[in-house]
CSV table of C-alpha atoms in Angstrom, one decimal:
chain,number,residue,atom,x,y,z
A,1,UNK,CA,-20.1,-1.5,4.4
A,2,UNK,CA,-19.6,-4.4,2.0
A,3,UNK,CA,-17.3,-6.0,-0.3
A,4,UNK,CA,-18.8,-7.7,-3.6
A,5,UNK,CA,-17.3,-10.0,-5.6
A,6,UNK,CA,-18.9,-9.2,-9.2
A,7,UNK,CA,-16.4,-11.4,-12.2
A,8,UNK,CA,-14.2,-14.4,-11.4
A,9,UNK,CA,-11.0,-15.6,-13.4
A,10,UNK,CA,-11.7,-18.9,-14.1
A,11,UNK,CA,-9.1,-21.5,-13.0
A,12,UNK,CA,-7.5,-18.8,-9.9
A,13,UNK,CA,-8.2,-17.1,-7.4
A,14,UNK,CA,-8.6,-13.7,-9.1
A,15,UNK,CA,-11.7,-11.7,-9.2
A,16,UNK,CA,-13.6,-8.8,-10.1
A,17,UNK,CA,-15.6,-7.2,-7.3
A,18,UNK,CA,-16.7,-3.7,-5.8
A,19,UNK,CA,-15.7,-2.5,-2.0
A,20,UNK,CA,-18.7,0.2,-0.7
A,21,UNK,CA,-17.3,2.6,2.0
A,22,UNK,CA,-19.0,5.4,3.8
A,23,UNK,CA,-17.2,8.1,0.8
A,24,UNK,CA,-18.1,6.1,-2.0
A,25,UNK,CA,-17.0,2.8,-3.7
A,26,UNK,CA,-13.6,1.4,-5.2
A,27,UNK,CA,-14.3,-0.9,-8.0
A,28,UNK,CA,-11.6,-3.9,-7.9
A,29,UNK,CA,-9.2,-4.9,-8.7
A,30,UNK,CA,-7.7,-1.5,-7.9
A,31,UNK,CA,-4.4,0.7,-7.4
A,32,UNK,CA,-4.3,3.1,-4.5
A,33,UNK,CA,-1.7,5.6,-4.8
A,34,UNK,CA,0.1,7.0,-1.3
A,35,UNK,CA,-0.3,10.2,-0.2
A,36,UNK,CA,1.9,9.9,2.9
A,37,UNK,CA,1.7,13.0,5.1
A,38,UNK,CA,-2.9,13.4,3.5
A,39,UNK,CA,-0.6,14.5,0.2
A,40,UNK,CA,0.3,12.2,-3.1
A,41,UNK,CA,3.7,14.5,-3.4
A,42,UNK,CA,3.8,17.3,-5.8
A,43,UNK,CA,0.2,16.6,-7.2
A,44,UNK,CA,-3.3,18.1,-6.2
A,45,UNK,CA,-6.0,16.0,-4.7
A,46,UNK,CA,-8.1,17.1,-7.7
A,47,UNK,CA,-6.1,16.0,-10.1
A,48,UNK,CA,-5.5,12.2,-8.2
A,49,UNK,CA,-9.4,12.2,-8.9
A,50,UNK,CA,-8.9,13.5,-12.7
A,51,UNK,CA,-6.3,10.8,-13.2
A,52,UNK,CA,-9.1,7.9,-12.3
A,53,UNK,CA,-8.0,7.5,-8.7
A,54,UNK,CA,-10.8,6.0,-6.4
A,55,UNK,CA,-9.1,6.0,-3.1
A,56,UNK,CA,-6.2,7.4,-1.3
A,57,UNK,CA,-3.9,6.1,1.5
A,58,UNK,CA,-2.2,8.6,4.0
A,59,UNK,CA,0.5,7.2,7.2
A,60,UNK,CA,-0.6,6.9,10.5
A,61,UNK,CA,2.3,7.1,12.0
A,62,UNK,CA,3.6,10.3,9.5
A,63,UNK,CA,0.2,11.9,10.6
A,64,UNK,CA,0.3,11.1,14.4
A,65,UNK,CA,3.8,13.0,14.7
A,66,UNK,CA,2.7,16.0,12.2
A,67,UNK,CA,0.0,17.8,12.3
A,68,UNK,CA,-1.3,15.4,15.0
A,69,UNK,CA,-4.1,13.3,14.4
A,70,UNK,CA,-6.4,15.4,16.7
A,71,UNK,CA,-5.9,18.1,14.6
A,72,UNK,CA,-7.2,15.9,11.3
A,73,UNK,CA,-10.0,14.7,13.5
A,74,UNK,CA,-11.0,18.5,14.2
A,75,UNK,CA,-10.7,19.5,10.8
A,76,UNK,CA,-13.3,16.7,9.5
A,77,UNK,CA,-11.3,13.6,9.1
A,78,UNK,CA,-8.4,13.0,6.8
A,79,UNK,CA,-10.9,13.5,3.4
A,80,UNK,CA,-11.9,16.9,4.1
A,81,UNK,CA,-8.1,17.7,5.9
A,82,UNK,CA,-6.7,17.0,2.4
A,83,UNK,CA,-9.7,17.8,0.3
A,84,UNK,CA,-10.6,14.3,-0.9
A,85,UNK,CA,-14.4,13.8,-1.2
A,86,UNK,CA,-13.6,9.7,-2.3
A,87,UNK,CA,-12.8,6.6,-0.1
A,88,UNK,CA,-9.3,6.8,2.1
A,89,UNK,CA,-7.4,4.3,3.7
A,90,UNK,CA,-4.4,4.5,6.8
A,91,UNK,CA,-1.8,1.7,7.7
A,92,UNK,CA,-1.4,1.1,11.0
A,93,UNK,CA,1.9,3.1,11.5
A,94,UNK,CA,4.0,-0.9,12.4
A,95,UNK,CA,5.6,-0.6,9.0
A,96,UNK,CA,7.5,3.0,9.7
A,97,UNK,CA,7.4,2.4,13.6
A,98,UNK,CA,9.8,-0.8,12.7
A,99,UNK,CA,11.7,0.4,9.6
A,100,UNK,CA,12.0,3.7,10.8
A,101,UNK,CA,12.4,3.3,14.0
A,102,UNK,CA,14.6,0.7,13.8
A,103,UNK,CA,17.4,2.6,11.3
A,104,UNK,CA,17.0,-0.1,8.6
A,105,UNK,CA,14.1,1.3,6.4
A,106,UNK,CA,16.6,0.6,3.2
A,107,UNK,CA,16.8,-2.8,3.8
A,108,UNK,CA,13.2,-3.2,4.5
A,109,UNK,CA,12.8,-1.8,1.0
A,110,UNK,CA,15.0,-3.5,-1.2
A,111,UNK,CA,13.2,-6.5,0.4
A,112,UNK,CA,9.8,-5.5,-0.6
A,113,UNK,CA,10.7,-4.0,-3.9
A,114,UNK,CA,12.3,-7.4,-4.8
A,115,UNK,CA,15.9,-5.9,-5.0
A,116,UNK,CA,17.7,-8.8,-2.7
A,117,UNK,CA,17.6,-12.2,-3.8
A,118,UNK,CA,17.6,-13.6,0.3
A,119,UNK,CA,18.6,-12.7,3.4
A,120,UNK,CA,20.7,-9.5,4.3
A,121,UNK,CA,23.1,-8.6,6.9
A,122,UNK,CA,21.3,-6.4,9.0
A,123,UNK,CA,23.0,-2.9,9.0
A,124,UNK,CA,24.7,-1.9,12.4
A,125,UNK,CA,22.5,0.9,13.4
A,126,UNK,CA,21.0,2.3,16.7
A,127,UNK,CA,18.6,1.0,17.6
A,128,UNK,CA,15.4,3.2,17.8
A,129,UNK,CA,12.1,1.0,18.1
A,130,UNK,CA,11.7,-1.9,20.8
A,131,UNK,CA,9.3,-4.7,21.0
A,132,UNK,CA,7.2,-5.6,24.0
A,133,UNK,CA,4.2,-7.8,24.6
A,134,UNK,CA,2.6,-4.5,24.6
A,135,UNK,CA,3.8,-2.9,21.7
A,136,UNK,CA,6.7,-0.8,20.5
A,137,UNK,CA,8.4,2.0,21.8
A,138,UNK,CA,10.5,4.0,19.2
A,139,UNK,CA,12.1,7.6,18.7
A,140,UNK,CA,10.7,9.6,16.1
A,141,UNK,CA,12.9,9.7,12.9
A,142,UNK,CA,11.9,13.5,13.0
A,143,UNK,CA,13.2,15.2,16.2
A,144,UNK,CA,14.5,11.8,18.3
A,145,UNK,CA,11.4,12.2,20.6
A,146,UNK,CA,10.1,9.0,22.4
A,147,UNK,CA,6.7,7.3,21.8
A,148,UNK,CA,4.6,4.5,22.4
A,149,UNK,CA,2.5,2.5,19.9
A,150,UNK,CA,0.2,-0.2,20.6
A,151,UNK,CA,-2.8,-1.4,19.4
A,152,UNK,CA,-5.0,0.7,21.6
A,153,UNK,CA,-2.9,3.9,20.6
A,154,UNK,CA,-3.0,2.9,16.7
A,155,UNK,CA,-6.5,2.5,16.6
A,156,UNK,CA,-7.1,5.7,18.5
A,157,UNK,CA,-4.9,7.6,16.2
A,158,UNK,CA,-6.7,5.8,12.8
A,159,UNK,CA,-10.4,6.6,14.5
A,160,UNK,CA,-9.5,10.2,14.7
A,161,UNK,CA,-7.7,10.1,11.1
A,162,UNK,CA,-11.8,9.0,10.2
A,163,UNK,CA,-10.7,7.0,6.8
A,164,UNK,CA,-13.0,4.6,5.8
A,165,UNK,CA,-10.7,1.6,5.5
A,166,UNK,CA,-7.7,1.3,8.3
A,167,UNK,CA,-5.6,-1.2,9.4
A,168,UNK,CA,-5.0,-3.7,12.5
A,169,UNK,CA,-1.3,-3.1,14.6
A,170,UNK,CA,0.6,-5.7,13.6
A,171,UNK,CA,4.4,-6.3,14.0
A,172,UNK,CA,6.6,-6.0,10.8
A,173,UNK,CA,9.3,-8.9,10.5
A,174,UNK,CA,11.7,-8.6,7.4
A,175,UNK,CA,13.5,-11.9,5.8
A,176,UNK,CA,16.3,-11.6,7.8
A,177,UNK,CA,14.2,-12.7,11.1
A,178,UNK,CA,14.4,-16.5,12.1
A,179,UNK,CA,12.0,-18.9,11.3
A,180,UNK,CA,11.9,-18.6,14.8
A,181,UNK,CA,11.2,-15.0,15.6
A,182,UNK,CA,8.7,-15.5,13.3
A,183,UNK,CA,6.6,-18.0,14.9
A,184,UNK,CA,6.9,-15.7,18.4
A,185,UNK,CA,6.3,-12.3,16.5
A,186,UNK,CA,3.0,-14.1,15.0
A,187,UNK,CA,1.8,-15.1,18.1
A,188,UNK,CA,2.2,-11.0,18.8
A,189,UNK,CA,0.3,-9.6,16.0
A,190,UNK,CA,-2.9,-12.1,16.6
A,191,UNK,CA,-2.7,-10.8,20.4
A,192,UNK,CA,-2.6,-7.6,19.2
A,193,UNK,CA,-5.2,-7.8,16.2
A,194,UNK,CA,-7.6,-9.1,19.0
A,195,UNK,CA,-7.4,-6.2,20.9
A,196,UNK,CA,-7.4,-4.2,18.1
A,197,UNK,CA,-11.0,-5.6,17.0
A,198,UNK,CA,-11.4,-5.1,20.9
A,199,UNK,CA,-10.6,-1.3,20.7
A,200,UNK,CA,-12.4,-0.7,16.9
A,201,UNK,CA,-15.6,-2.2,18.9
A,202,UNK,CA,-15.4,0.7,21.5
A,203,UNK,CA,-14.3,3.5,19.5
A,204,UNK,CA,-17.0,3.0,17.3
A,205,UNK,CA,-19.4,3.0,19.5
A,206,UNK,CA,-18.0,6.2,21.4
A,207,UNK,CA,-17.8,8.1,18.5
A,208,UNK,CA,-21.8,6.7,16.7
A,209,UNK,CA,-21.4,9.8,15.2
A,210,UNK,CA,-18.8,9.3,12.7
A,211,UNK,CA,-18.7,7.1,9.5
A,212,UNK,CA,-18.1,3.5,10.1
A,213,UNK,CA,-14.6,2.9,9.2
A,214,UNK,CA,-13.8,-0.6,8.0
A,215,UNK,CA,-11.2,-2.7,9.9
A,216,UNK,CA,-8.7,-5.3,8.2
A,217,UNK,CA,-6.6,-7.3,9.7
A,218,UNK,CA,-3.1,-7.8,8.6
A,219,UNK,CA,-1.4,-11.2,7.7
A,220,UNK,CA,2.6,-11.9,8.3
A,221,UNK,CA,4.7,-15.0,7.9
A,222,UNK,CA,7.5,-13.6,5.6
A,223,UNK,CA,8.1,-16.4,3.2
A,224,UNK,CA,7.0,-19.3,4.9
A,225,UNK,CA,3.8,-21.4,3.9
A,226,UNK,CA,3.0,-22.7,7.7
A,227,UNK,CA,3.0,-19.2,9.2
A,228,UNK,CA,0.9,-17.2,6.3
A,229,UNK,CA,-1.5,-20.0,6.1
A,230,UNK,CA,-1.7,-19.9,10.2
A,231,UNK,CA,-2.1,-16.3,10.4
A,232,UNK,CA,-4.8,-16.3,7.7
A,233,UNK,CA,-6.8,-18.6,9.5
A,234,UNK,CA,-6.5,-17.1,12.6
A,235,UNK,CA,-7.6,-13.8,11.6
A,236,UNK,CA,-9.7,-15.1,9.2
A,237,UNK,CA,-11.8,-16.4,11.8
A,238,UNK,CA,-11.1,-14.2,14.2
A,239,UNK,CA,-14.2,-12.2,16.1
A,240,UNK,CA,-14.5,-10.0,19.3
A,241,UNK,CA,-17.1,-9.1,20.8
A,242,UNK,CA,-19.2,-9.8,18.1
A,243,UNK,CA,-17.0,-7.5,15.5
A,244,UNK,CA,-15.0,-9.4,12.8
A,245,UNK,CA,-12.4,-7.7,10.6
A,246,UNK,CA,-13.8,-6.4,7.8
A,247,UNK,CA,-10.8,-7.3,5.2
A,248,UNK,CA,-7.4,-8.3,5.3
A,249,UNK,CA,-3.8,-6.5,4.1
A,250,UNK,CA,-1.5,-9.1,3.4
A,251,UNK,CA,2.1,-7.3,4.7
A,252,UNK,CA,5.6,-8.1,5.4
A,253,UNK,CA,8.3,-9.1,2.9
A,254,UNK,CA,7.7,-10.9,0.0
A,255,UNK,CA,10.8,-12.3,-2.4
A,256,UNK,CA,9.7,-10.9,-5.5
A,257,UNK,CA,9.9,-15.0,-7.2
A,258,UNK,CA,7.4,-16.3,-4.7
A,259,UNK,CA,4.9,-13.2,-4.8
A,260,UNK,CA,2.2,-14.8,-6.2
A,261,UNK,CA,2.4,-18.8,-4.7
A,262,UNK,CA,2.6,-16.5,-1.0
A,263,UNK,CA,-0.5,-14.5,-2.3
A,264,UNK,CA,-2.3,-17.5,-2.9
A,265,UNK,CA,-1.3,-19.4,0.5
A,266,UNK,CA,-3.1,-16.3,2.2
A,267,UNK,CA,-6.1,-16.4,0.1
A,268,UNK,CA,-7.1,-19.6,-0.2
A,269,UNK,CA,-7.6,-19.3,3.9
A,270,UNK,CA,-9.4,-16.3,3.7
A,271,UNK,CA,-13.2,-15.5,3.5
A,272,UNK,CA,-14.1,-15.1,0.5
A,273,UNK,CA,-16.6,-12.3,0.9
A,274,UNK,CA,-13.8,-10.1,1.9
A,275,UNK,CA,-11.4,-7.7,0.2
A,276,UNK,CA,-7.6,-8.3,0.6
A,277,UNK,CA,-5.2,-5.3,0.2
A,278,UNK,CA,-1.7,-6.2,-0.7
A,279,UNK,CA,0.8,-3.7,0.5
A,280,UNK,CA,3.6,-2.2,-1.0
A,281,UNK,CA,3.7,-3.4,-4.7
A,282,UNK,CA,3.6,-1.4,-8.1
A,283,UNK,CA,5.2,-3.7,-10.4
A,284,UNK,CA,3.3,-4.5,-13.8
A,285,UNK,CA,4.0,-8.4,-13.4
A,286,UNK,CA,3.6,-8.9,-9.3
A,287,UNK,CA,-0.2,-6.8,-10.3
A,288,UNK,CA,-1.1,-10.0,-12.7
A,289,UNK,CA,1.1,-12.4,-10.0
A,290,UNK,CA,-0.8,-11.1,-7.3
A,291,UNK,CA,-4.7,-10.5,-9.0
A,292,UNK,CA,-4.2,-14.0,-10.2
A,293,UNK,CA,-4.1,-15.5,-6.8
A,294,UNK,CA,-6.5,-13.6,-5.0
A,295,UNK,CA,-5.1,-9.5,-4.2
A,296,UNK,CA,-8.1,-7.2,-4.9
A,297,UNK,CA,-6.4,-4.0,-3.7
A,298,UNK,CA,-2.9,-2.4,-3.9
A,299,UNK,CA,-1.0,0.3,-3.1
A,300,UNK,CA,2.8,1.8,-3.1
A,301,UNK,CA,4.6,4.9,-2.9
A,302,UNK,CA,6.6,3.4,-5.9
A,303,UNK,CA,4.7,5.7,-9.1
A,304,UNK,CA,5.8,9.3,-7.5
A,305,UNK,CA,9.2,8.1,-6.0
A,306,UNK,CA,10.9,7.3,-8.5
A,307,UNK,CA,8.6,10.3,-10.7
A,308,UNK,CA,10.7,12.6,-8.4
A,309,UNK,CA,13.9,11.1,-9.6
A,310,UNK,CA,13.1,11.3,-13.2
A,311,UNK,CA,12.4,7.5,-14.0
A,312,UNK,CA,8.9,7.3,-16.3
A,313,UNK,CA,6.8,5.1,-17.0
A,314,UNK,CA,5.6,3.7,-20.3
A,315,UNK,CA,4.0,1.0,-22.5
A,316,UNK,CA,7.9,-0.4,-23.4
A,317,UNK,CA,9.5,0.1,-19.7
A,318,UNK,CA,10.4,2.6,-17.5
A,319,UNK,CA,12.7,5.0,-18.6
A,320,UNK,CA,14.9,7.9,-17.6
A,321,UNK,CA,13.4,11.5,-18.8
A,322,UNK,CA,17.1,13.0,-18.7
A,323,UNK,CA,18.5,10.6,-21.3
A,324,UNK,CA,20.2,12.8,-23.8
A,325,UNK,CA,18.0,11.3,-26.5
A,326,UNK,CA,15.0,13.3,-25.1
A,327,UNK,CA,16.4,17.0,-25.2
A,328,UNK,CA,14.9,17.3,-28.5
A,329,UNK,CA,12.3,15.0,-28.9
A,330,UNK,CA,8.8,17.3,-29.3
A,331,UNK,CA,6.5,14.3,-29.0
A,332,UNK,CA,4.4,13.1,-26.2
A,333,UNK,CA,6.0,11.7,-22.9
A,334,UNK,CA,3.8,8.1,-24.3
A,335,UNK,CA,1.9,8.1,-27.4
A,336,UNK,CA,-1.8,7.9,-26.8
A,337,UNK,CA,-1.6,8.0,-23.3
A,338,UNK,CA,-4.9,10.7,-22.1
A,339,UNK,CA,-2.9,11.8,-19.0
A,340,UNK,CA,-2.7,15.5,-17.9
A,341,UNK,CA,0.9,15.4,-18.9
A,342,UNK,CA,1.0,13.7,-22.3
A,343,UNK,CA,-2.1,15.3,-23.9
A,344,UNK,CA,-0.5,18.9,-22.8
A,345,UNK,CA,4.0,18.4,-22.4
A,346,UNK,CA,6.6,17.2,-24.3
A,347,UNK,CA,9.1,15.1,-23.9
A,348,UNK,CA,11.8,18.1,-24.2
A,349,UNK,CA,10.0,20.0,-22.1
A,350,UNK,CA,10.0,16.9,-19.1
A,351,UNK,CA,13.5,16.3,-19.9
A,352,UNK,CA,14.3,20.3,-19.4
A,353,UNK,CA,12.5,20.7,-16.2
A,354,UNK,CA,14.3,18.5,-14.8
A,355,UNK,CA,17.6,19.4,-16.0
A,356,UNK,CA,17.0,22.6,-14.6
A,357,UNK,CA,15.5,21.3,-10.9
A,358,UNK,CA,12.3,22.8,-11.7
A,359,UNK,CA,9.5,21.9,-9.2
A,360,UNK,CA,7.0,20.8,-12.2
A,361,UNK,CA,9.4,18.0,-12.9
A,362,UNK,CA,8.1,16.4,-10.1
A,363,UNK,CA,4.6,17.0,-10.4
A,364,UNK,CA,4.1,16.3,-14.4
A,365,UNK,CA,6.1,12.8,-13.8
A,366,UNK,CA,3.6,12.1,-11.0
A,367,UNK,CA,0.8,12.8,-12.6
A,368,UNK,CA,1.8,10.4,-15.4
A,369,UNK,CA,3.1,7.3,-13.2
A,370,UNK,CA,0.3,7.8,-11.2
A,371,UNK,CA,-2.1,7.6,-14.3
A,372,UNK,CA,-0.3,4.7,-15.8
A,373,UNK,CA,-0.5,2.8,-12.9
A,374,UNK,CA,-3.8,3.4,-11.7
A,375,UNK,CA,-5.0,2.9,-15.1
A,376,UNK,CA,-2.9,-0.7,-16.0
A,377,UNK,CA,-4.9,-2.1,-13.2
A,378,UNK,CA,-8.3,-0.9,-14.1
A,379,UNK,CA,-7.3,-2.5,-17.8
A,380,UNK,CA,-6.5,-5.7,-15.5
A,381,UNK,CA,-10.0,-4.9,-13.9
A,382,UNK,CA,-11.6,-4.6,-17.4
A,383,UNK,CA,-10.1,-7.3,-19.0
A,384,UNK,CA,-11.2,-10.1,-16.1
A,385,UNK,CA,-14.7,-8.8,-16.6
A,386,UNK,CA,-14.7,-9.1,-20.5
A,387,UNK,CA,-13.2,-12.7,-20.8
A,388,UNK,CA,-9.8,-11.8,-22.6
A,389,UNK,CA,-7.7,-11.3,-19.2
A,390,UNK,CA,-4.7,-13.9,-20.4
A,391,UNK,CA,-4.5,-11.8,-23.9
A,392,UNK,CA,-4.3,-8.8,-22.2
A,393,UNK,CA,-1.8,-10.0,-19.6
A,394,UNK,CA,0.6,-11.3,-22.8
A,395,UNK,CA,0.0,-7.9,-24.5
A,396,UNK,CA,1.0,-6.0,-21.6
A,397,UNK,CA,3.7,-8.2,-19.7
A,398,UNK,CA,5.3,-8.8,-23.1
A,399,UNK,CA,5.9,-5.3,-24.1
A,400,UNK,CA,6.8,-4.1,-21.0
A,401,UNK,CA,9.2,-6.4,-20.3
A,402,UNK,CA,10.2,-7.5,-24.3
């Protein structure tokens, strides 16, 4: 298993490149839509791989508590549970263990979507997740049952999951943590990314008979230059038992402004014969902000979200489908656009589904987020490797946002 860097973008850190996996290969830079539960919401598998996606990443944690992981594991792996023959991915479960765990998953996201401008009062809450030196004990946000995750326990539950890229257990600070906090929670994840390489090194010898799965490690730090470039080394360099990680997801929260300069702390430390997944971003302008200083890889539940709640996406913005200036307008939800949904559904038609709470709402709106998104950063992809990447970035940035 391999990652090739093919193109460069001369005068940053961006590049062109090509991940191989045991299911197949993910040409970058590339989008990789969520499907949570081993499901992108209200859209087939199929059509995911219609749309032009090349990988998909399901929850560890969603997964451990429902169906069970042992139950993916007997059914194949999480490809052949969900019917996905192409390359998959799992986080390590620390995100949801902390946010939802903890009771403050909204703050967690306005954070990483970009919504807060600093630090916010943390909301009083109960408390449902505690850290340890060991790990984390939380309640499941499900039934209020008690668990333990650690990084022996996450990377038994991402071996029997079987995807072909997963993640290392890390612990998830948000910007309203001390710079103090910080330094001690760092010190936590590189424990625990040690013995995570520790535990990947047994598991995949125990189970010889299963496809390699790739391991990346997973850099925090919040917003401070010190920690990211510290933890980027550390893992970065990091090997056990002879077993390196095999990439790196660059995590926690990221004020939307500094996106790119934090990107670009992280990779100038890292190897650079190694893929690096940022999590959690969607965004036209953090793609360029990010791909310009280093990101190969990216993924977000953002596209079907806010598809669910009617908001599309297209060439001039994102716009609401249940604006009353679409009830009659008979064209195509975007011009030109060769998704499922524009070459066969109006914009009427959207705009009545979900006036009536129709089910196909959701999925038509997915389809085409999904398909814009994955397909703005192929463009992104296409345009590093032809030479016209900073005309193409004007183009696109400018109408989006004009």
């Amino acid at each position: 298993m391999s990652f090739e860097v093919t193109n460069r973008l001369p005068g940053t850190l961006g590049r062109a490149g090509v991940i191989t996996t045991a299911h197949g290969q993910i040409e970058t830079p590339a989008f990789i839509p969520v499907g949570t539960k081993a499901t992108v919401k209200a859209v087939l598998p199929e059509t995911m791989a219609q749309l032009g996606a090349q990988a998909l990443l399901a929850n560890a944690y969603h997964l451990y508590l429902q169906p069970g992981s042992d139950i993916v594991d007997a059914a194949g792996g999480l490809g052949k549970f969900m019917n996905w023959s192409g390359p998959t991915y799992t986080d390590s479960g620390g995100f949801q263990v902390l946010s939802l765990g903890a009771g403050y998953k909204k703050v967690l996201s306005e954070e990483f979507s970009g919504k807060t401008k600093g630090p916010v009062a943390m909301p009083q809450m109960k408390n449902r997740a505690t850290v340890d030196e060991d790990g984390v004990v939380f309640r499941s946000h499900l039934d209020g049952s008690k668990h333990r995750f650690n990084p022996e326990v996450s990377m038994g539950i991402q071996h029997e999951l079987g995807a072909d890229i997963i993640f290392a257990f890390d612990e998830l600070t948000s910007l309203v943590h001390s710079y103090d906090y910080q330094v001690e929670s760092l010190e936590r994840t590189r424990l625990w990314a040690i013995r995570c390489l520790r535990e990947h090194c047994r598991l995949t010898q125990a189970r010889a008979d299963k496809p390699y799965q790739q391991l990346f490690g997973v850099i925090q730090g919040a917003q401070y230059q010190d920690l990211r470039r510290k933890a980027a080394r550390d893992l970065g360099t990091m090997e056990v038992d002879g077993q390196q990680f095999d990439g790196f997801g660059i995590g926690g929260a990221l004020e939307k402004e500094n996106l790119g300069k934090i990107v670009g702390w992280v990779c100038q430390e890292l190897p650079e014969n190694k893929a690096r997944h940022l999590l959690g971003i969607s965004e036209p302008d953090d793609f360029f902000a990010a791909i310009e200083n280093g990101a190969d890889t990216f993924d977000c539940v953002n596209p079907s979200r806010v598809a669910r709640n009617a908001a599309i996406y297209m060439p001039d913005g994102r716009v609401n489908i249940t604006r009353a200036q679409f009830r009659r307008d008979l064209g195509a939800l975007v011009d030109g656009c060769a998704c499922y949904t524009c070459t066969h559904y109006s914009r009427a038609y959207l705009h009545h589904l979900f006036k009536a709470k129709e089910m196909l709402a959701s999925t038509l709106a997915t389809i085409h987020n999904e398909y814009f998104t994955v397909n703005l950063v192929k463009t992104i992809r296409t345009a590093i490797v032809n030479g016209d990447y900073w005309q193409a970035k004007a183009e696109i940035l400018g109408r989006f946002y004009g």
